[in-house]
PDB file of C-alpha atoms in Angstrom:
ATOM      1  CA  ALA A  17     121.012 238.039-153.407  1.00 75.00           C
ATOM      2  CA  GLN A  18     123.452 235.580-151.924  1.00 83.00           C
ATOM      3  CA  SER A  19     123.421 232.117-153.459  1.00 88.00           C
ATOM      4  CA  VAL A  20     125.439 228.956-153.900  1.00 92.00           C
ATOM      5  CA  ALA A  21     125.260 226.375-156.645  1.00 94.00           C
ATOM      6  CA  GLN A  22     126.205 222.722-156.493  1.00 95.00           C
ATOM      7  CA  PRO A  23     126.395 221.582-160.115  1.00 95.00           C
ATOM      8  CA  GLU A  24     126.518 217.848-159.405  1.00 95.00           C
ATOM      9  CA  ASP A  25     123.597 215.915-157.976  1.00 94.00           C
ATOM     10  CA  GLN A  26     125.843 212.936-157.296  1.00 97.00           C
ATOM     11  CA  VAL A  27     129.544 212.182-157.140  1.00 98.00           C
ATOM     12  CA  ASN A  28     130.849 208.634-157.284  1.00 97.00           C
ATOM     13  CA  VAL A  29     134.351 207.759-156.137  1.00 98.00           C
ATOM     14  CA  ALA A  30     136.211 204.601-155.212  1.00 98.00           C
ATOM     15  CA  GLU A  31     137.440 204.162-151.675  1.00 97.00           C
ATOM     16  CA  GLY A  32     140.986 205.442-151.285  1.00 97.00           C
ATOM     17  CA  ASN A  33     140.711 207.865-154.181  1.00 97.00           C
ATOM     18  CA  PRO A  34     140.625 211.640-153.748  1.00 97.00           C
ATOM     19  CA  LEU A  35     137.226 213.267-153.850  1.00 97.00           C
ATOM     20  CA  THR A  36     135.952 216.706-154.802  1.00 98.00           C
ATOM     21  CA  VAL A  37     132.461 218.085-154.299  1.00 98.00           C
ATOM     22  CA  LYS A  38     131.943 221.319-156.179  1.00 98.00           C
ATOM     23  CA  CYS A  39     130.351 224.564-155.051  1.00 97.00           C
ATOM     24  CA  THR A  40     130.266 228.003-156.633  1.00 96.00           C
ATOM     25  CA  TYR A  41     128.959 231.119-154.999  1.00 94.00           C
ATOM     26  CA  SER A  42     127.450 234.477-155.844  1.00 91.00           C
ATOM     27  CA  VAL A  43     127.631 237.123-153.140  1.00 85.00           C
ATOM     28  CA  SER A  44     127.691 240.827-152.485  1.00 81.00           C
ATOM     29  CA  GLY A  45     130.658 241.684-150.349  1.00 80.00           C
ATOM     30  CA  ASN A  46     132.908 239.218-148.591  1.00 80.00           C
ATOM     31  CA  PRO A  47     131.597 235.663-148.621  1.00 86.00           C
ATOM     32  CA  TYR A  48     131.036 233.584-145.507  1.00 88.00           C
ATOM     33  CA  LEU A  49     130.938 230.026-146.825  1.00 92.00           C
ATOM     34  CA  PHE A  50     130.186 226.726-145.151  1.00 94.00           C
ATOM     35  CA  TRP A  51     129.985 223.004-145.774  1.00 96.00           C
ATOM     36  CA  TYR A  52     127.539 220.762-143.939  1.00 96.00           C
ATOM     37  CA  VAL A  53     127.074 216.998-144.199  1.00 96.00           C
ATOM     38  CA  GLN A  54     123.894 214.984-143.770  1.00 94.00           C
ATOM     39  CA  TYR A  55     124.056 211.279-143.000  1.00 93.00           C
ATOM     40  CA  PRO A  56     120.960 209.132-143.636  1.00 88.00           C
ATOM     41  CA  ASN A  57     118.061 209.895-141.310  1.00 84.00           C
ATOM     42  CA  ARG A  58     120.048 212.584-139.520  1.00 87.00           C
ATOM     43  CA  GLY A  59     120.156 216.352-139.383  1.00 89.00           C
ATOM     44  CA  LEU A  60     122.924 218.356-141.000  1.00 92.00           C
ATOM     45  CA  GLN A  61     126.293 218.600-139.283  1.00 94.00           C
ATOM     46  CA  PHE A  62     128.820 221.411-139.622  1.00 93.00           C
ATOM     47  CA  LEU A  63     132.031 220.438-141.464  1.00 95.00           C
ATOM     48  CA  LEU A  64     133.969 223.636-142.019  1.00 94.00           C
ATOM     49  CA  LYS A  65     133.740 227.320-142.817  1.00 91.00           C
ATOM     50  CA  TYR A  66     135.580 230.078-144.657  1.00 91.00           C
ATOM     51  CA  ILE A  67     135.374 233.580-143.210  1.00 84.00           C
ATOM     52  CA  THR A  68     138.690 235.142-144.088  1.00 79.00           C
ATOM     53  CA  GLY A  69     142.358 234.254-144.153  1.00 81.00           C
ATOM     54  CA  ASP A  70     143.918 231.162-145.681  1.00 85.00           C
ATOM     55  CA  ASN A  71     142.242 229.933-148.826  1.00 91.00           C
ATOM     56  CA  LEU A  72     142.624 226.306-147.752  1.00 94.00           C
ATOM     57  CA  VAL A  73     140.329 225.535-144.867  1.00 93.00           C
ATOM     58  CA  LYS A  74     140.544 222.342-142.842  1.00 94.00           C
ATOM     59  CA  GLY A  75     137.527 220.793-141.218  1.00 93.00           C
ATOM     60  CA  SER A  76     136.151 217.690-139.567  1.00 91.00           C
ATOM     61  CA  TYR A  77     136.737 214.068-140.657  1.00 92.00           C
ATOM     62  CA  GLY A  78     139.756 214.964-142.809  1.00 95.00           C
ATOM     63  CA  PHE A  79     137.846 217.234-145.164  1.00 97.00           C
ATOM     64  CA  GLU A  80     139.167 220.506-146.472  1.00 97.00           C
ATOM     65  CA  ALA A  81     137.869 223.172-148.801  1.00 97.00           C
ATOM     66  CA  GLU A  82     139.614 225.555-151.133  1.00 95.00           C
ATOM     67  CA  PHE A  83     138.341 229.089-151.480  1.00 95.00           C
ATOM     68  CA  ASN A  84     139.040 230.535-154.940  1.00 94.00           C
ATOM     69  CA  LYS A  85     137.982 234.141-155.343  1.00 92.00           C
ATOM     70  CA  SER A  86     138.734 234.414-159.058  1.00 93.00           C
ATOM     71  CA  GLN A  87     136.609 231.360-159.847  1.00 94.00           C
ATOM     72  CA  THR A  88     134.040 232.111-157.107  1.00 94.00           C
ATOM     73  CA  SER A  89     134.349 228.534-155.953  1.00 96.00           C
ATOM     74  CA  PHE A  90     134.535 226.729-152.628  1.00 97.00           C
ATOM     75  CA  HIS A  91     135.091 223.068-153.471  1.00 98.00           C
ATOM     76  CA  LEU A  92     135.138 220.417-150.772  1.00 98.00           C
ATOM     77  CA  LYS A  93     138.008 217.935-150.950  1.00 98.00           C
ATOM     78  CA  LYS A  94     139.461 214.909-149.235  1.00 97.00           C
ATOM     79  CA  PRO A  95     142.705 213.156-150.223  1.00 96.00           C
ATOM     80  CA  SER A  96     141.445 209.624-149.616  1.00 97.00           C
ATOM     81  CA  ALA A  97     137.744 208.757-149.540  1.00 97.00           C
ATOM     82  CA  LEU A  98     136.186 206.331-147.086  1.00 97.00           C
ATOM     83  CA  VAL A  99     132.980 204.356-147.541  1.00 96.00           C
ATOM     84  CA  SER A 100     131.746 206.052-144.375  1.00 95.00           C
ATOM     85  CA  ASP A 101     132.022 209.430-146.154  1.00 97.00           C
ATOM     86  CA  SER A 102     128.979 208.488-148.238  1.00 97.00           C
ATOM     87  CA  ALA A 103     126.392 211.140-147.414  1.00 97.00           C
ATOM     88  CA  LEU A 104     124.648 214.253-148.697  1.00 96.00           C
ATOM     89  CA  TYR A 105     126.850 217.349-148.716  1.00 97.00           C
ATOM     90  CA  PHE A 106     125.548 220.910-148.647  1.00 96.00           C
ATOM     91  CA  CYS A 107     127.380 224.107-149.439  1.00 96.00           C
ATOM     92  CA  ALA A 108     125.970 227.227-147.782  1.00 94.00           C
ATOM     93  CA  VAL A 109     126.483 230.983-147.725  1.00 90.00           C
ATOM     94  CA  ARG A 110     125.595 233.460-145.025  1.00 86.00           C
ATOM     95  CA  ASP A 111     122.763 235.729-146.016  1.00 76.00           C
ATOM     96  CA  LEU A 112     123.147 239.474-145.902  1.00 68.00           C
ATOM     97  CA  GLY A 113     121.442 241.323-143.086  1.00 62.00           C
ATOM     98  CA  GLY A 114     119.411 239.727-140.371  1.00 54.00           C
ATOM     99  CA  ALA A 115     121.032 237.086-138.243  1.00 56.00           C
ATOM    100  CA  THR A 116     124.680 236.421-138.921  1.00 59.00           C
ATOM    101  CA  ASN A 117     123.849 232.747-138.934  1.00 63.00           C
ATOM    102  CA  LYS A 118     120.986 232.778-141.409  1.00 77.00           C
ATOM    103  CA  LEU A 119     122.302 230.446-144.074  1.00 86.00           C
ATOM    104  CA  ILE A 120     121.254 229.797-147.646  1.00 88.00           C
ATOM    105  CA  PHE A 121     121.958 226.218-148.659  1.00 91.00           C
ATOM    106  CA  GLY A 122     122.711 224.704-152.020  1.00 92.00           C
ATOM    107  CA  THR A 123     120.699 221.814-153.394  1.00 91.00           C
ATOM    108  CA  GLY A 124     123.102 219.217-152.060  1.00 94.00           C
ATOM    109  CA  THR A 125     125.417 216.653-153.650  1.00 96.00           C
ATOM    110  CA  LEU A 126     125.136 212.980-152.868  1.00 96.00           C
ATOM    111  CA  LEU A 127     128.565 211.444-152.405  1.00 97.00           C
ATOM    112  CA  ALA A 128     128.749 207.707-152.980  1.00 97.00           C
ATOM    113  CA  VAL A 129     132.016 205.984-152.094  1.00 97.00           C
ATOM    114  CA  GLN A 130     132.334 202.473-153.464  1.00 96.00           C
ATOM    115  CA  PRO A 131     134.421 199.895-151.589  1.00 94.00           C
TER     116      PRO A 131
ATOM    117  CA  ASP B   2     123.945 218.080-123.990  1.00 62.00           C
ATOM    118  CA  ALA B   3     121.365 216.013-125.833  1.00 78.00           C
ATOM    119  CA  GLY B   4     121.420 218.262-128.873  1.00 92.00           C
ATOM    120  CA  VAL B   5     118.388 219.628-130.665  1.00 95.00           C
ATOM    121  CA  ILE B   6     115.416 217.369-130.018  1.00 96.00           C
ATOM    122  CA  GLN B   7     112.525 217.103-132.432  1.00 97.00           C
ATOM    123  CA  SER B   8     109.287 215.194-132.100  1.00 96.00           C
ATOM    124  CA  PRO B   9     107.737 213.218-133.536  1.00 97.00           C
ATOM    125  CA  ARG B  10     110.330 211.518-135.758  1.00 95.00           C
ATOM    126  CA  HIS B  11     107.624 210.415-138.167  1.00 96.00           C
ATOM    127  CA  GLU B  12     104.117 211.739-138.702  1.00 97.00           C
ATOM    128  CA  VAL B  13     101.546 210.318-141.060  1.00 97.00           C
ATOM    129  CA  THR B  14      98.288 212.179-141.366  1.00 96.00           C
ATOM    130  CA  GLU B  15      95.400 212.696-143.711  1.00 96.00           C
ATOM    131  CA  MET B  16      94.812 215.758-145.800  1.00 96.00           C
ATOM    132  CA  GLY B  17      92.949 218.415-143.880  1.00 96.00           C
ATOM    133  CA  GLN B  18      94.213 217.417-140.465  1.00 97.00           C
ATOM    134  CA  GLU B  19      96.217 219.681-138.184  1.00 97.00           C
ATOM    135  CA  VAL B  20      99.863 218.788-137.705  1.00 97.00           C
ATOM    136  CA  THR B  21     102.112 220.066-134.917  1.00 98.00           C
ATOM    137  CA  LEU B  22     105.863 219.589-134.991  1.00 98.00           C
ATOM    138  CA  ARG B  23     107.912 220.213-131.868  1.00 98.00           C
ATOM    139  CA  CYS B  24     111.463 221.320-131.193  1.00 98.00           C
ATOM    140  CA  LYS B  25     113.618 221.699-128.113  1.00 97.00           C
ATOM    141  CA  PRO B  26     116.783 223.691-128.915  1.00 96.00           C
ATOM    142  CA  ILE B  27     120.121 223.301-127.197  1.00 94.00           C
ATOM    143  CA  SER B  28     120.056 224.990-123.826  1.00 94.00           C
ATOM    144  CA  GLY B  29     121.496 228.500-123.972  1.00 92.00           C
ATOM    145  CA  HIS B  30     121.145 228.924-127.713  1.00 92.00           C
ATOM    146  CA  ASP B  31     119.449 232.163-128.716  1.00 90.00           C
ATOM    147  CA  TYR B  32     118.545 231.430-132.339  1.00 91.00           C
ATOM    148  CA  LEU B  33     116.111 228.826-133.605  1.00 94.00           C
ATOM    149  CA  PHE B  34     115.437 227.962-137.227  1.00 95.00           C
ATOM    150  CA  TRP B  35     112.829 225.840-138.972  1.00 97.00           C
ATOM    151  CA  TYR B  36     113.851 224.314-142.313  1.00 96.00           C
ATOM    152  CA  ARG B  37     111.962 222.116-144.748  1.00 96.00           C
ATOM    153  CA  GLN B  38     113.709 219.584-147.000  1.00 93.00           C
ATOM    154  CA  THR B  39     112.215 218.142-150.164  1.00 91.00           C
ATOM    155  CA  MET B  40     113.699 216.509-153.224  1.00 85.00           C
ATOM    156  CA  MET B  41     112.306 219.219-155.485  1.00 85.00           C
ATOM    157  CA  ARG B  42     113.307 222.325-153.546  1.00 85.00           C
ATOM    158  CA  GLY B  43     116.132 221.139-151.343  1.00 87.00           C
ATOM    159  CA  LEU B  44     116.562 222.806-147.946  1.00 90.00           C
ATOM    160  CA  GLU B  45     114.363 225.874-147.423  1.00 91.00           C
ATOM    161  CA  LEU B  46     114.394 228.201-144.440  1.00 92.00           C
ATOM    162  CA  LEU B  47     110.844 228.700-143.242  1.00 95.00           C
ATOM    163  CA  ILE B  48     111.244 230.970-140.229  1.00 95.00           C
ATOM    164  CA  TYR B  49     113.745 231.858-137.539  1.00 93.00           C
ATOM    165  CA  PHE B  50     113.571 233.258-134.036  1.00 94.00           C
ATOM    166  CA  ASN B  51     115.993 235.268-131.946  1.00 91.00           C
ATOM    167  CA  ASN B  52     115.419 235.247-128.192  1.00 92.00           C
ATOM    168  CA  ASN B  53     111.976 233.730-128.801  1.00 94.00           C
ATOM    169  CA  VAL B  54     110.926 236.524-131.169  1.00 94.00           C
ATOM    170  CA  PRO B  55     110.169 235.709-134.826  1.00 94.00           C
ATOM    171  CA  ILE B  56     112.610 237.659-136.981  1.00 90.00           C
ATOM    172  CA  ASP B  57     111.977 236.496-140.523  1.00 89.00           C
ATOM    173  CA  ASP B  58     109.033 234.386-141.634  1.00 92.00           C
ATOM    174  CA  SER B  59     109.318 235.177-145.324  1.00 89.00           C
ATOM    175  CA  GLY B  60     109.937 231.516-146.087  1.00 90.00           C
ATOM    176  CA  MET B  61     106.657 230.312-144.629  1.00 94.00           C
ATOM    177  CA  PRO B  62     104.742 228.981-147.645  1.00 87.00           C
ATOM    178  CA  GLU B  63     101.289 230.261-146.793  1.00 85.00           C
ATOM    179  CA  ASP B  64      98.888 231.056-144.008  1.00 91.00           C
ATOM    180  CA  ARG B  65      98.353 227.401-143.259  1.00 95.00           C
ATOM    181  CA  PHE B  66     101.786 227.408-141.631  1.00 97.00           C
ATOM    182  CA  SER B  67     102.455 229.017-138.273  1.00 97.00           C
ATOM    183  CA  ALA B  68     105.303 228.843-135.779  1.00 97.00           C
ATOM    184  CA  LYS B  69     105.608 229.836-132.156  1.00 97.00           C
ATOM    185  CA  MET B  70     108.324 229.966-129.563  1.00 97.00           C
ATOM    186  CA  PRO B  71     106.661 230.518-126.192  1.00 97.00           C
ATOM    187  CA  ASN B  72     109.946 230.173-124.299  1.00 95.00           C
ATOM    188  CA  ALA B  73     113.636 229.596-124.849  1.00 94.00           C
ATOM    189  CA  SER B  74     113.350 225.825-124.663  1.00 95.00           C
ATOM    190  CA  PHE B  75     110.426 225.061-126.943  1.00 96.00           C
ATOM    191  CA  SER B  76     109.095 225.833-130.390  1.00 98.00           C
ATOM    192  CA  THR B  77     106.273 224.491-132.538  1.00 98.00           C
ATOM    193  CA  LEU B  78     105.543 224.498-136.233  1.00 98.00           C
ATOM    194  CA  LYS B  79     101.891 223.987-137.044  1.00 98.00           C
ATOM    195  CA  ILE B  80     100.216 223.195-140.343  1.00 97.00           C
ATOM    196  CA  GLN B  81      96.441 223.613-140.476  1.00 96.00           C
ATOM    197  CA  PRO B  82      94.981 222.241-142.656  1.00 96.00           C
ATOM    198  CA  SER B  83      97.652 219.962-144.011  1.00 96.00           C
ATOM    199  CA  GLU B  84      97.932 219.077-147.710  1.00 96.00           C
ATOM    200  CA  PRO B  85      99.834 216.303-149.541  1.00 96.00           C
ATOM    201  CA  ARG B  86     102.312 218.856-150.914  1.00 95.00           C
ATOM    202  CA  ASP B  87     103.406 219.573-147.335  1.00 96.00           C
ATOM    203  CA  SER B  88     105.013 216.135-147.203  1.00 97.00           C
ATOM    204  CA  ALA B  89     108.692 216.699-146.430  1.00 96.00           C
ATOM    205  CA  VAL B  90     111.304 216.416-143.724  1.00 95.00           C
ATOM    206  CA  TYR B  91     111.129 219.350-141.321  1.00 97.00           C
ATOM    207  CA  PHE B  92     114.284 220.279-139.451  1.00 96.00           C
ATOM    208  CA  CYS B  93     114.773 222.471-136.457  1.00 96.00           C
ATOM    209  CA  ALA B  94     118.189 224.002-135.807  1.00 95.00           C
ATOM    210  CA  SER B  95     119.597 226.209-133.078  1.00 94.00           C
ATOM    211  CA  SER B  96     122.711 228.301-132.595  1.00 90.00           C
ATOM    212  CA  LEU B  97     124.360 230.750-130.243  1.00 86.00           C
ATOM    213  CA  LYS B  98     125.586 234.080-131.501  1.00 76.00           C
ATOM    214  CA  THR B  99     129.085 234.511-130.107  1.00 68.00           C
ATOM    215  CA  GLY B 100     131.084 236.033-132.916  1.00 65.00           C
ATOM    216  CA  ARG B 101     131.274 236.515-136.650  1.00 62.00           C
ATOM    217  CA  TYR B 102     129.750 233.201-137.428  1.00 66.00           C
ATOM    218  CA  GLU B 103     127.921 230.481-135.619  1.00 72.00           C
ATOM    219  CA  LYS B 104     127.431 226.790-136.262  1.00 84.00           C
ATOM    220  CA  LEU B 105     123.927 225.580-136.738  1.00 90.00           C
ATOM    221  CA  PHE B 106     123.055 222.462-134.765  1.00 93.00           C
ATOM    222  CA  PHE B 107     120.308 220.469-136.418  1.00 94.00           C
ATOM    223  CA  GLY B 108     117.835 218.037-134.967  1.00 95.00           C
ATOM    224  CA  SER B 109     117.187 214.699-136.621  1.00 93.00           C
ATOM    225  CA  GLY B 110     114.075 216.007-138.328  1.00 95.00           C
ATOM    226  CA  THR B 111     110.409 215.064-138.554  1.00 97.00           C
ATOM    227  CA  GLN B 112     109.384 213.061-141.612  1.00 96.00           C
ATOM    228  CA  LEU B 113     105.869 214.270-142.457  1.00 97.00           C
ATOM    229  CA  SER B 114     103.628 212.353-144.835  1.00 97.00           C
ATOM    230  CA  VAL B 115     100.240 213.824-145.693  1.00 97.00           C
ATOM    231  CA  LEU B 116      98.000 211.339-147.478  1.00 96.00           C
TER     232      LEU B 116
END
């Protein structure tokens, strides 16, 4: 079965510093991977996706993610964190079969950016 | 477009009562998903519809839960009778299948508290 794991419940970073939110995946076949962000009292919002092609994927709000097949990872990164980036981040993988947009989400990582 | 609209935003009820959550997807979208978010289990897919037809309800916890989509612009998730362990945030999401992947657009959720 397709799955993703987010090993960190929370990541703390100072404003202006680079940030990384980790995600590893387990899939059969080619992975379709996604990052979503959830701000307080809001629904999830799409950030970026990896389908195929370049291993470095650029997304919204200056975020990017690096697909690493050998390490089965898809870490979310940003060169310089902002306080406004503080939110809950979810990694997701497309499930096999059924709808192409049926996603399986990780448990989420809370990103806290200190001023 | 107003996005995915969910109502109510908050629902407080007593154990044993019937609860109905409502969702209006983005106009033109052909997929609709119901997710439940809790601290313990994270984000779980309960059921999804394609063109108003339920495709996969394997995530529905038990017979107390039911979902309908009588037309393309409206869906309900009903819990009868409700129990304290049903307390969670329930999200509705919609998407349009146009290619190899589709973004999910989430509503702001319904915070359900069962006392």
